[in-house]
Coordinates of C-alpha atoms and ligand atoms in Angstrom, one line a residue:
M195 CA 76.6 -21.3 103.2
K196 CA 80.0 -22.2 104.2
V197 CA 81.6 -25.1 102.4
S198 CA 83.6 -27.1 104.9
Q199 CA 87.1 -28.0 103.6
E200 CA 87.5 -30.1 106.7
R201 CA 84.6 -32.4 105.7
I202 CA 85.8 -32.5 102.0
E203 CA 89.4 -33.6 103.2
K204 CA 87.9 -36.1 105.5
H205 CA 85.9 -37.9 102.9
I206 CA 88.6 -37.7 100.2
K207 CA 91.1 -39.2 102.8
R208 CA 88.7 -41.8 103.9
L209 CA 87.7 -43.0 100.5
S210 CA 91.4 -43.2 99.5
K211 CA 92.1 -45.9 102.1
Y212 CA 89.7 -48.3 100.3
T213 CA 92.2 -49.4 97.8
A214 CA 93.6 -52.9 96.9
T215 CA 97.1 -51.3 96.3
P216 CA 98.2 -49.4 99.4
N217 CA 101.0 -47.0 98.8
E218 CA 100.5 -47.7 95.0
G219 CA 97.6 -45.6 94.2
T220 CA 93.9 -46.4 94.4
T221 CA 92.6 -49.5 92.9
R222 CA 89.0 -49.8 93.6
L223 CA 87.3 -52.4 91.3
T224 CA 83.6 -52.5 91.1
Y225 CA 82.0 -55.0 93.5
S226 CA 85.4 -55.7 95.1
E227 CA 86.0 -55.7 98.9
E228 CA 87.2 -52.1 98.5
D229 CA 83.9 -51.2 96.7
L230 CA 82.0 -52.6 99.7
Q231 CA 84.0 -50.5 102.1
A232 CA 83.7 -47.2 100.1
R233 CA 80.0 -48.0 99.5
T234 CA 79.5 -48.5 103.2
Y235 CA 81.2 -45.3 104.1
I236 CA 79.3 -43.3 101.4
K237 CA 76.0 -44.8 102.5
E238 CA 76.7 -43.9 106.0
Q239 CA 77.5 -40.3 105.3
M240 CA 74.4 -39.9 103.2
K241 CA 72.3 -41.2 106.0
A242 CA 74.2 -38.8 108.4
Y243 CA 73.3 -35.9 106.3
G244 CA 69.6 -36.9 106.4
L245 CA 69.4 -38.6 102.9
E246 CA 67.3 -41.6 102.2
V247 CA 69.5 -44.3 100.8
R248 CA 68.9 -46.8 98.1
E249 CA 70.8 -48.9 95.6
D250 CA 69.7 -49.9 92.3
G251 CA 70.1 -53.2 90.3
L252 CA 73.7 -52.3 89.4
G253 CA 74.7 -51.1 92.8
N254 CA 74.6 -47.4 92.0
I255 CA 74.0 -45.5 95.1
F256 CA 71.3 -42.8 95.5
G257 CA 70.7 -40.6 98.7
K258 CA 67.6 -38.5 98.5
L259 CA 66.4 -35.5 100.3
E260 CA 62.6 -35.1 99.5
G261 CA 61.4 -31.8 97.9
E262 CA 58.3 -29.9 98.9
K263 CA 56.7 -30.5 95.5
K264 CA 55.1 -33.9 95.4
D265 CA 56.6 -36.5 93.0
A266 CA 58.9 -33.8 91.5
P267 CA 61.9 -34.8 89.5
G268 CA 65.2 -34.7 91.4
V269 CA 68.4 -32.6 91.0
I270 CA 71.2 -35.2 91.1
V271 CA 74.9 -34.5 92.0
G272 CA 77.7 -36.9 92.1
S273 CA 80.1 -39.0 90.1
H274 CA 81.6 -42.5 90.2
F275 CA 83.5 -44.2 93.1
D276 CA 85.3 -47.0 91.2
S277 CA 88.9 -46.3 89.8
V278 CA 91.4 -47.6 87.2
P279 CA 94.2 -49.9 88.5
N280 CA 96.7 -47.9 90.5
G281 CA 94.8 -44.8 89.9
G282 CA 94.5 -41.6 92.0
D283 CA 92.2 -40.5 94.9
Y284 CA 90.3 -37.9 93.0
D285 CA 89.0 -39.3 89.8
G286 CA 85.4 -39.9 90.6
P287 CA 85.5 -39.3 94.5
A288 CA 85.9 -35.6 93.9
G289 CA 82.4 -35.7 92.5
V290 CA 80.9 -38.1 95.0
V291 CA 82.4 -35.9 97.9
T292 CA 80.9 -32.9 96.1
G293 CA 77.4 -34.5 96.4
L294 CA 78.0 -35.3 100.0
E295 CA 79.1 -31.8 100.8
V296 CA 76.1 -30.2 99.0
A297 CA 73.8 -32.6 101.1
A298 CA 75.7 -31.5 104.3
L299 CA 75.3 -27.8 103.5
F300 CA 71.4 -28.4 102.9
Q301 CA 71.2 -30.0 106.3
E302 CA 73.5 -27.4 108.1
N303 CA 71.4 -24.6 106.4
Q304 CA 68.1 -26.4 107.1
I305 CA 67.2 -26.0 103.4
K306 CA 64.1 -27.7 102.5
P307 CA 64.1 -27.7 98.6
V308 CA 61.1 -27.5 96.3
Y309 CA 62.6 -30.3 94.0
P310 CA 64.4 -33.3 95.6
L311 CA 68.1 -33.3 95.9
E312 CA 69.8 -36.5 95.1
V313 CA 73.3 -37.5 95.6
I314 CA 74.6 -40.3 93.5
A315 CA 77.7 -42.6 93.7
M316 CA 78.0 -44.7 90.4
I317 CA 79.7 -47.8 89.7
E318 CA 82.3 -49.0 86.9
E319 CA 82.7 -45.7 85.2
E320 CA 86.2 -46.7 84.2
G321 CA 85.4 -50.2 82.9
S322 CA 88.3 -51.6 84.9
R323 CA 86.6 -54.7 85.8
F324 CA 83.9 -55.5 83.2
G325 CA 85.1 -53.5 80.2
G326 CA 83.4 -50.8 78.2
G327 CA 83.0 -48.3 81.1
L328 CA 80.3 -45.8 81.9
M329 CA 78.4 -48.7 83.1
G330 CA 76.3 -47.3 86.0
S331 CA 75.2 -44.3 84.0
R332 CA 74.4 -46.5 80.9
G333 CA 72.3 -48.6 83.1
I334 CA 70.5 -45.6 84.6
A335 CA 70.0 -44.3 80.9
G336 CA 68.4 -47.7 79.9
Y337 CA 71.3 -48.6 77.6
L338 CA 71.9 -51.9 79.3
Q339 CA 69.4 -54.6 79.3
K340 CA 69.1 -57.1 82.1
K341 CA 70.3 -59.9 79.8
D342 CA 73.3 -57.8 78.6
I343 CA 74.2 -57.2 82.3
E344 CA 74.1 -60.9 83.0
Q345 CA 76.5 -61.8 80.2
L346 CA 79.1 -59.2 81.2
K347 CA 82.0 -61.1 83.0
D348 CA 85.4 -60.0 84.4
K349 CA 88.6 -61.6 83.4
N350 CA 88.2 -64.5 85.8
G351 CA 84.7 -65.2 84.3
I352 CA 82.7 -63.8 87.2
S353 CA 79.6 -62.2 86.1
V354 CA 78.0 -59.0 87.2
P355 CA 75.2 -60.6 89.1
E356 CA 77.6 -63.1 90.9
A357 CA 80.0 -60.3 91.8
M358 CA 77.0 -58.1 93.0
K359 CA 75.7 -60.8 95.2
K360 CA 79.1 -61.5 96.8
I361 CA 79.0 -58.0 98.3
G362 CA 75.4 -58.2 99.2
L363 CA 73.7 -56.3 96.4
D364 CA 70.6 -57.3 94.7
P365 CA 70.9 -57.5 90.8
S366 CA 67.1 -58.1 90.5
L367 CA 66.4 -54.5 91.3
N368 CA 65.4 -52.1 88.7
V369 CA 68.2 -50.1 86.9
K370 CA 66.7 -47.8 84.4
R371 CA 65.6 -44.5 85.6
N372 CA 62.5 -42.9 84.1
P373 CA 64.0 -39.7 82.7
E374 CA 60.9 -37.8 84.1
T375 CA 62.2 -38.5 87.6
I376 CA 65.3 -36.4 86.9
K377 CA 65.4 -32.6 86.5
A378 CA 69.1 -32.2 86.1
F379 CA 72.5 -33.9 86.7
L380 CA 75.6 -32.1 88.0
E381 CA 78.9 -33.5 88.1
M382 CA 82.2 -32.0 89.5
H383 CA 85.5 -33.8 88.3
I384 CA 89.1 -33.1 88.4
E385 CA 90.4 -31.7 85.0
Q386 CA 92.9 -34.5 84.4
G387 CA 94.9 -32.0 82.2
P388 CA 97.1 -29.1 82.7
L389 CA 95.1 -26.1 81.5
L390 CA 93.4 -24.8 84.7
E391 CA 96.6 -25.0 86.7
E392 CA 98.7 -23.3 84.0
E393 CA 96.1 -20.6 83.6
Q394 CA 95.5 -20.3 87.4
I395 CA 91.9 -20.6 86.9
S396 CA 89.6 -22.2 89.5
V397 CA 86.9 -23.8 87.4
G398 CA 86.4 -25.2 84.0
V399 CA 82.8 -25.1 82.8
V400 CA 82.6 -27.9 80.3
E401 CA 80.8 -27.1 77.0
S402 CA 81.5 -30.5 75.2
I403 CA 82.9 -34.0 75.9
V404 CA 85.0 -36.1 73.5
G405 CA 83.4 -39.1 71.7
L406 CA 84.8 -42.4 72.4
T407 CA 84.9 -46.0 71.5
Q408 CA 86.4 -49.1 72.8
L409 CA 87.1 -52.3 70.8
E410 CA 88.1 -55.6 72.2
V411 CA 90.4 -57.5 69.8
T412 CA 91.2 -61.1 70.0
I413 CA 94.0 -62.6 67.9
S414 CA 94.3 -66.3 67.6
G415 CA 97.3 -68.3 66.4
K416 CA 98.6 -71.7 67.3
A417 CA 100.6 -72.6 70.5
G418 CA 103.9 -74.5 70.3
H419 CA 107.3 -75.1 71.8
A420 CA 109.5 -72.1 71.8
G421 CA 112.7 -74.2 71.2
T422 CA 111.7 -76.7 68.7
T423 CA 109.2 -75.0 66.3
P424 CA 111.1 -73.3 63.4
M425 CA 110.6 -69.6 62.8
D426 CA 108.8 -70.2 59.5
R427 CA 106.3 -72.6 60.9
R428 CA 104.9 -70.4 63.6
S429 CA 101.5 -68.7 64.1
D430 CA 102.4 -66.5 66.9
A431 CA 99.5 -64.4 68.1
L432 CA 101.6 -62.0 69.9
V433 CA 103.8 -61.2 67.2
A434 CA 100.8 -60.6 65.0
A435 CA 99.3 -58.4 67.7
A436 CA 102.5 -56.4 68.2
N437 CA 102.7 -55.6 64.5
I438 CA 99.0 -54.6 64.4
I439 CA 99.2 -52.4 67.6
A440 CA 102.4 -50.7 66.3
K441 CA 100.3 -49.3 63.4
F442 CA 97.7 -47.6 65.5
P443 CA 99.5 -44.3 66.6
Q444 CA 100.1 -43.3 62.9
I445 CA 96.4 -43.9 62.1
A446 CA 95.5 -41.4 64.8
I447 CA 98.2 -38.9 63.8
E448 CA 97.1 -39.0 60.1
E449 CA 93.4 -38.6 61.3
G450 CA 94.5 -35.4 63.2
E451 CA 92.5 -32.8 65.0
G452 CA 93.4 -34.4 68.3
T453 CA 92.3 -37.8 67.4
V454 CA 93.9 -40.5 69.9
T455 CA 94.2 -44.2 70.1
T456 CA 95.4 -46.1 73.0
V457 CA 96.0 -49.9 73.7
G458 CA 96.1 -49.9 77.6
R459 CA 95.3 -53.5 78.2
H460 CA 96.5 -56.8 76.8
E461 CA 96.5 -60.4 77.8
V462 CA 98.6 -63.2 76.4
F463 CA 97.7 -66.8 76.4
P464 CA 98.9 -69.2 77.8
N465 CA 101.6 -66.7 79.0
G466 CA 104.5 -69.0 79.3
A467 CA 108.1 -67.7 78.5
N468 CA 108.8 -70.9 76.5
V469 CA 105.4 -71.2 74.8
I470 CA 104.4 -69.6 71.4
P471 CA 101.3 -67.5 72.3
D472 CA 98.1 -68.9 70.8
K473 CA 95.9 -66.0 71.9
V474 CA 96.1 -62.3 72.7
K475 CA 93.4 -60.1 73.7
F476 CA 93.8 -56.3 73.8
S477 CA 91.7 -53.2 74.0
V478 CA 91.7 -50.2 71.6
D479 CA 90.4 -46.9 72.9
I480 CA 89.8 -44.4 70.3
R481 CA 88.7 -40.8 70.9
S482 CA 88.0 -37.6 69.0
S483 CA 85.8 -34.5 69.4
K484 CA 84.4 -35.3 65.8
E485 CA 82.4 -38.3 65.3
E486 CA 83.7 -38.8 61.7
H487 CA 87.2 -39.2 62.9
I488 CA 86.2 -41.9 65.4
K489 CA 84.3 -43.7 62.5
N490 CA 87.3 -43.4 60.1
V491 CA 89.8 -44.7 62.8
V492 CA 87.5 -47.7 63.7
Q493 CA 87.4 -48.6 60.0
K494 CA 91.3 -48.2 59.5
V495 CA 91.9 -50.2 62.7
K496 CA 89.7 -52.9 61.6
D497 CA 91.5 -52.9 58.2
V498 CA 95.0 -53.2 59.7
I499 CA 93.8 -56.1 61.8
A500 CA 92.1 -57.9 58.8
S501 CA 95.3 -57.5 56.8
Y502 CA 97.2 -59.7 59.3
E503 CA 94.6 -62.6 59.0
T504 CA 96.0 -65.8 57.4
D505 CA 94.9 -69.4 57.4
N506 CA 96.6 -69.7 60.8
I507 CA 95.9 -66.2 62.4
Q508 CA 92.4 -65.3 63.0
A509 CA 91.1 -62.1 64.6
E510 CA 87.8 -61.0 66.1
V511 CA 86.8 -57.4 67.0
E512 CA 84.0 -56.5 69.3
Q513 CA 82.9 -53.0 70.0
S514 CA 82.2 -52.8 73.8
L515 CA 81.5 -49.0 74.0
Y516 CA 80.4 -46.4 71.7
M517 CA 79.5 -42.9 72.7
E518 CA 79.4 -39.9 70.3
P519 CA 80.7 -36.5 71.3
K520 CA 78.3 -34.5 73.4
E521 CA 77.5 -31.0 73.8
L522 CA 76.2 -30.1 77.3
N523 CA 73.1 -28.3 78.2
Q524 CA 73.4 -24.5 77.4
E525 CA 71.1 -23.4 80.2
I526 CA 73.0 -25.2 82.8
R527 CA 76.3 -24.0 81.5
S528 CA 75.0 -20.4 81.8
L529 CA 73.8 -21.2 85.4
L530 CA 77.3 -22.6 86.3
Q531 CA 79.0 -19.5 84.7
A532 CA 76.6 -17.1 86.7
S533 CA 77.4 -19.0 89.9
C534 CA 81.1 -18.5 89.4
E535 CA 80.5 -14.9 88.7
Q536 CA 78.5 -14.6 91.7
L537 CA 81.0 -16.1 93.9
D538 CA 83.9 -14.4 92.4
I539 CA 85.5 -17.6 91.4
S540 CA 87.5 -17.6 88.2
Y541 CA 86.4 -19.9 85.3
I542 CA 86.9 -20.7 81.7
T543 CA 84.9 -22.9 79.3
M544 CA 86.4 -26.0 78.3
H545 CA 86.2 -29.2 76.2
S546 CA 86.7 -32.7 77.9
G547 CA 89.1 -35.3 76.4
A548 CA 88.0 -37.7 79.2
G549 CA 84.7 -39.7 79.1
H550 CA 82.3 -39.0 81.9
D551 CA 79.0 -40.3 83.3
A552 CA 77.7 -36.9 82.5
M553 CA 77.9 -37.6 78.8
V554 CA 75.6 -40.5 79.1
L555 CA 73.1 -38.8 81.5
S556 CA 73.0 -35.9 79.0
D557 CA 70.9 -38.2 76.8
I558 CA 68.1 -38.3 79.3
T559 CA 68.3 -35.2 81.3
D560 CA 70.0 -31.6 81.4
V561 CA 73.6 -32.0 82.5
G562 CA 76.3 -29.8 83.8
L563 CA 79.8 -30.7 84.3
I564 CA 82.7 -28.6 85.9
F565 CA 86.5 -29.3 86.3
V566 CA 88.9 -28.3 89.1
P567 CA 92.6 -28.2 88.6
S568 CA 94.8 -31.2 88.5
K569 CA 98.3 -30.8 89.7
D570 CA 100.8 -31.1 86.8
G571 CA 97.7 -32.3 84.7
L572 CA 98.2 -35.8 86.0
S573 CA 95.5 -38.4 86.3
H574 CA 94.9 -42.2 86.3
C575 CA 98.1 -42.5 88.4
P576 CA 99.0 -42.4 92.1
E577 CA 100.4 -38.8 91.6
E578 CA 96.9 -37.5 90.8
W579 CA 96.2 -34.5 93.3
T580 CA 94.0 -31.5 93.7
A581 CA 94.3 -29.2 96.7
I582 CA 91.4 -29.2 99.1
H583 CA 90.7 -25.5 98.6
E584 CA 90.4 -26.0 94.9
L585 CA 87.9 -28.8 95.4
A586 CA 86.1 -26.5 97.9
A587 CA 86.0 -23.8 95.3
G588 CA 84.2 -26.2 92.8
V589 CA 81.9 -27.5 95.5
E590 CA 80.7 -23.9 96.2
V591 CA 79.9 -23.4 92.4
L592 CA 77.9 -26.6 92.3
Y593 CA 76.2 -25.9 95.6
E594 CA 75.1 -22.5 94.4
T595 CA 73.8 -24.0 91.2
V596 CA 72.1 -26.8 92.8
L597 CA 70.2 -24.4 95.1
K598 CA 68.9 -22.5 92.0
L599 CA 67.8 -25.7 90.4
T600 CA 66.0 -27.2 93.3
E601 CA 64.2 -24.0 93.9
E602 CA 63.3 -22.9 90.4
S603 CA 60.0 -24.1 89.0
Ligands
GLV2103 C1 87.5 -42.2 82.1 O1 88.4 -41.8 82.8 C2 87.8 -42.2 80.6 O2 87.9 -41.1 80.1 O3 88.1 -43.3 80.1
MN2104 MN1 89.1 -41.9 85.0
MN2105 MN1 86.3 -40.1 86.2

């Protein structure tokens, strides 16, 4: 073995260049020009490490090293390569680079696995372009039908197939993976919280992942002149939305046990300073480690919205994503912990408050997820940072675990 910090750093630095907002963090929306640049680089690296590369009907990238056993299920390692708007360089890429480094080590050490090794780079985990999120893994798990995919549009009305074709991808290809072709999925991710750094621990072995849902709310009112329409004759969609949104934090606080709600995106129409808004669209992200809390909060949020409906203010609520909390595979967790012990790398077991592709893929295969420290616990912002040696320690743990899983019968 010897994990190469140099290679890891090179890949992280290179991928960070593929951003639509240079000097203001990583903005790499799915099927954008920056996606194409990152995708081209990832595919080139996969080929250089001896992997056979293919893309599926959503543009998820797979690089495969055949195993000795014929038609055996693969051990998949990777993460996503899209980003939030003005995000960091590590959320997603840390896991993709882990996959690349594991493949490089297999090549360097001339390891011919019994079970295939597959490196994966998934699309649209963040949902920043098409909403909902976890799209690549939901496609692989078979949760998205072709017709659903065709209907997904970005805020400019561009559909998934249209956007894919624009960067040379083929939406007619198959997306759903037969679960029998997968032996396990392993993901390394930055923690996105402060615990590992504070405790000076190298690795978090994730036991469970938060449940989450996202709602898309549309409030409709009536447009009018900002100067001439008296205050008592207005149906201002933004004023209604603002009142509604202001109630959400208290709902989460009352639910307790770490339940959280966030309105992170809203659009106002027609968005003119002297026009009364006639439509507002906003997202609501609701999370808890207990499913009952998510369900309660969804109901309370819907009740608040309904309470603002009048003859002139209408509301529509759509649920764009629902994932129940997940517990990850016990055997893989034990294998990951054993790898940490064997390598003398400090670890703790953890819960994840962020969503991950691992939670979707855990429905169709055995999944393991580890975290490495995040500086100041920051993520989804340009300041997101993890030291290269900390990434390398996580890669060592995954490499060791992949070795076991690709050998074992
Ligand atoms: C992904 O970063 C999520 O937790 O939404
Ligand atoms: Mn993220
Ligand atoms: Mn992520």
